[in-house]
């Protein structure tokens, strides 16, 4: 192949950034760009591409024509598709998305995890394909734009509707947009707004953050001097506008005959501001509470603070946690490690499921959680109280440091009153556990944590991952240190996007 050459290829796969993948003359070709009415190629398309860059083992190409469309190709529903950097699978049917995500998980387990024909169950699809997110993160531009980043850029697109976000999120975005245009967008200091929507209770939280540490908007415009304390001028006006916007959803619901929501269901309960990593409550409560229905007919309730982690798709979270509970297979009397535990959601879900089956077995089971975000640890403790759990213990710290310290593998340290680094005792000690739950960030687990988890000799490790690549990497480590991969199940938390959540089971040899 040469630069400028036109060639036809069949698209086999898609990458997270929306690029398509095929082969020509045995060389991998990565295809970007759109043509005609389509924003890009999808698996099953036969396309004509122009080679833009030739490398040793791969090539970059630009899409020039869809010679033969895939039977799974559909028309994108969102008018922003192709510009917004969010949904990359809008031109692929939902059934095909599920197949694609399963195959991507399997491929990464084989290529990166060193597994031969691993058992990967069919991806668990979503029943709700639109407006499913309970968390929206809006970027704010220098001229009052409120929306999302344009694909492969740092420019903010002004977006008034999004097929993934909740109504509460979009009316809040519109209220902020109106406020900025009336109160000097260039001087507001807001760079990001996060809206959390509790679908089970109707409570809404809005969190603001400054543009960035240098005082510049992501669009590259000077906005304020670096180091100046972040404050929102006329914040009381903005809060009132947000409150009115969220309350207006109740009037919309009243006009719909099919609604089952109680009167005044939606309410703005918390407005917070993050300044240099610290959270300040501007109005309302420090947390909101959400309620989640379980397959067995029960419910669990979780408090959510501005800086705590919560799965963004409530419907799919229940399916993910139910499968995780199945893999954990608690019988009663186990000691469970919940690593990267966040607000304690998984451990509490597992205990609640066990309690509904066997109260006595539940009473003999203990969960120990470790989380680096201190506000999330406070949430985890409160969530235990809310759900009547007395057999949980949550510890603030990095899991890769705290767990080895608890097991006596390394020393733990703290800073004393004169700012000296001194040795400290672990809050609890651990010799062996029965089940370990790993739910790390996208970067995966630190090797020191994996080593400590292996030393704790759990009979079962359940790994919940939002990145199949780092999941595969960590499974490779575990399978070379005494564990056998049994199976995994992809759960589609993010319809129309390239992302996928996976829960995997490993057993000690």
Tab-separated table of N, CA and C in Angstrom, residues 15-17 101 104-109 111-113 309 311 320 438-445 463-476 488-491 493-494 498-504:
chain	number	residue	atom	x	y	z
A	15	UNK	N	-13.104	0.983	17.197
A	15	UNK	CA	-12.331	1.357	18.364
A	15	UNK	C	-13.140	2.304	19.245
A	16	UNK	N	-12.637	2.554	20.466
A	16	UNK	CA	-13.357	3.409	21.409
A	16	UNK	C	-13.546	4.825	20.881
A	17	UNK	N	-12.612	5.296	20.045
A	17	UNK	CA	-12.686	6.672	19.547
A	17	UNK	C	-13.541	6.812	18.298
A	101	UNK	N	-19.719	-5.553	21.438
A	101	UNK	CA	-19.102	-5.387	22.754
A	101	UNK	C	-18.666	-6.733	23.335
A	104	UNK	N	-15.501	-7.705	21.518
A	104	UNK	CA	-14.362	-6.884	21.931
A	104	UNK	C	-13.814	-7.356	23.276
A	105	UNK	N	-14.702	-7.703	24.212
A	105	UNK	CA	-14.258	-8.227	25.504
A	105	UNK	C	-13.500	-9.535	25.298
A	106	UNK	N	-14.062	-10.436	24.501
A	106	UNK	CA	-13.425	-11.732	24.257
A	106	UNK	C	-12.060	-11.555	23.600
A	107	UNK	N	-11.986	-10.664	22.621
A	107	UNK	CA	-10.734	-10.435	21.916
A	107	UNK	C	-9.643	-9.912	22.844
A	108	UNK	N	-10.004	-9.004	23.736
A	108	UNK	CA	-9.003	-8.443	24.646
A	108	UNK	C	-8.560	-9.456	25.694
A	109	UNK	N	-9.471	-10.308	26.125
A	109	UNK	CA	-9.080	-11.362	27.060
A	109	UNK	C	-8.101	-12.335	26.401
A	111	UNK	N	-6.087	-11.577	23.544
A	111	UNK	CA	-4.854	-10.904	23.121
A	111	UNK	C	-4.041	-10.363	24.292
A	112	UNK	N	-4.719	-9.724	25.243
A	112	UNK	CA	-4.023	-9.072	26.349
A	112	UNK	C	-3.992	-9.926	27.610
A	113	UNK	N	-4.994	-10.799	27.765
A	113	UNK	CA	-5.070	-11.621	28.971
A	113	UNK	C	-4.443	-12.988	28.826
A	309	UNK	N	-18.550	8.069	43.746
A	309	UNK	CA	-18.809	7.372	42.488
A	309	UNK	C	-20.107	6.575	42.583
A	311	UNK	N	-22.613	4.149	39.680
A	311	UNK	CA	-22.845	3.719	38.311
A	311	UNK	C	-23.883	4.635	37.666
A	320	UNK	N	-25.955	-5.570	36.669
A	320	UNK	CA	-24.529	-5.781	36.910
A	320	UNK	C	-24.286	-6.310	38.317
A	438	UNK	N	-13.194	-6.626	43.284
A	438	UNK	CA	-12.336	-5.580	42.741
A	438	UNK	C	-13.162	-4.728	41.787
A	439	UNK	N	-13.248	-3.454	42.048
A	439	UNK	CA	-14.005	-2.533	41.187
A	439	UNK	C	-13.170	-1.276	40.972
A	440	UNK	N	-12.046	-1.402	40.246
A	440	UNK	CA	-11.107	-0.291	40.120
A	440	UNK	C	-11.561	0.744	39.096
A	441	UNK	N	-10.877	1.888	39.043
A	441	UNK	CA	-11.140	2.858	37.972
A	441	UNK	C	-10.679	2.305	36.632
A	442	UNK	N	-10.837	3.103	35.591
A	442	UNK	CA	-10.517	2.647	34.239
A	442	UNK	C	-9.080	2.171	34.099
A	443	UNK	N	-8.171	2.718	34.896
A	443	UNK	CA	-6.764	2.348	34.811
A	443	UNK	C	-6.478	0.953	35.358
A	444	UNK	N	-7.451	0.319	36.007
A	444	UNK	CA	-7.272	-1.019	36.534
A	444	UNK	C	-6.624	-1.027	37.900
A	445	UNK	N	-6.194	-2.205	38.330
A	445	UNK	CA	-5.643	-2.387	39.667
A	445	UNK	C	-4.133	-2.178	39.679
A	463	UNK	N	-14.243	-9.473	39.624
A	463	UNK	CA	-13.633	-8.247	39.106
A	463	UNK	C	-14.671	-7.506	38.273
A	464	UNK	N	-15.025	-6.303	38.711
A	464	UNK	CA	-15.972	-5.452	37.985
A	464	UNK	C	-15.165	-4.366	37.280
A	465	UNK	N	-15.289	-4.292	35.968
A	465	UNK	CA	-14.411	-3.425	35.192
A	465	UNK	C	-15.193	-2.552	34.220
A	466	UNK	N	-14.711	-1.319	34.035
A	466	UNK	CA	-15.271	-0.436	33.009
A	466	UNK	C	-14.331	-0.334	31.811
A	467	UNK	N	-13.240	-1.122	31.817
A	467	UNK	CA	-12.292	-1.117	30.710
A	467	UNK	C	-11.803	-2.537	30.461
A	468	UNK	N	-12.317	-3.213	29.424
A	468	UNK	CA	-11.915	-4.596	29.176
A	468	UNK	C	-10.412	-4.778	28.978
A	469	UNK	N	-9.709	-3.745	28.515
A	469	UNK	CA	-8.263	-3.869	28.295
A	469	UNK	C	-7.516	-4.021	29.613
A	470	UNK	N	-7.811	-3.178	30.600
A	470	UNK	CA	-7.123	-3.303	31.889
A	470	UNK	C	-7.646	-4.513	32.660
A	471	UNK	N	-8.899	-4.884	32.435
A	471	UNK	CA	-9.405	-6.134	33.005
A	471	UNK	C	-8.569	-7.306	32.509
A	472	UNK	N	-8.330	-7.364	31.206
A	472	UNK	CA	-7.550	-8.453	30.628
A	472	UNK	C	-6.125	-8.456	31.178
A	473	UNK	N	-5.528	-7.275	31.286
A	473	UNK	CA	-4.173	-7.184	31.834
A	473	UNK	C	-4.107	-7.744	33.249
A	474	UNK	N	-5.083	-7.354	34.098
A	474	UNK	CA	-5.067	-7.797	35.490
A	474	UNK	C	-5.425	-9.281	35.623
A	475	UNK	N	-6.288	-9.776	34.745
A	475	UNK	CA	-6.605	-11.200	34.764
A	475	UNK	C	-5.370	-12.022	34.393
A	476	UNK	N	-4.561	-11.499	33.484
A	476	UNK	CA	-3.323	-12.202	33.139
A	476	UNK	C	-2.430	-12.346	34.368
A	488	UNK	N	-16.995	-14.461	32.299
A	488	UNK	CA	-17.336	-13.059	32.536
A	488	UNK	C	-18.609	-12.721	31.770
A	489	UNK	N	-19.243	-11.651	32.174
A	489	UNK	CA	-20.480	-11.193	31.541
A	489	UNK	C	-20.402	-9.695	31.271
A	490	UNK	N	-20.426	-9.274	30.011
A	490	UNK	CA	-20.542	-7.848	29.717
A	490	UNK	C	-21.955	-7.364	30.043
A	491	UNK	N	-22.050	-6.179	30.616
A	491	UNK	CA	-23.343	-5.550	30.902
A	491	UNK	C	-23.314	-4.174	30.254
A	493	UNK	N	-23.869	-0.858	30.084
A	493	UNK	CA	-24.270	0.322	30.861
A	493	UNK	C	-24.410	1.559	29.982
A	494	UNK	N	-23.840	1.516	28.771
A	494	UNK	CA	-23.717	2.732	27.973
A	494	UNK	C	-24.168	2.520	26.528
A	498	UNK	N	-19.163	3.330	22.868
A	498	UNK	CA	-18.257	2.188	22.710
A	498	UNK	C	-17.898	1.539	24.032
A	499	UNK	N	-18.352	2.108	25.141
A	499	UNK	CA	-17.947	1.613	26.455
A	499	UNK	C	-18.846	0.460	26.924
A	500	UNK	N	-18.266	-0.370	27.798
A	500	UNK	CA	-19.002	-1.524	28.303
A	500	UNK	C	-18.478	-1.892	29.677
A	501	UNK	N	-19.378	-2.267	30.563
A	501	UNK	CA	-19.006	-2.748	31.899
A	501	UNK	C	-18.949	-4.281	31.857
A	502	UNK	N	-18.028	-4.855	32.616
A	502	UNK	CA	-17.870	-6.314	32.627
A	502	UNK	C	-17.701	-6.788	34.065
A	503	UNK	N	-18.339	-7.885	34.424
A	503	UNK	CA	-18.073	-8.524	35.712
A	503	UNK	C	-17.544	-9.926	35.434
A	504	UNK	N	-16.424	-10.267	36.099
A	504	UNK	CA	-15.718	-11.519	35.803
A	504	UNK	C	-15.496	-12.312	37.087
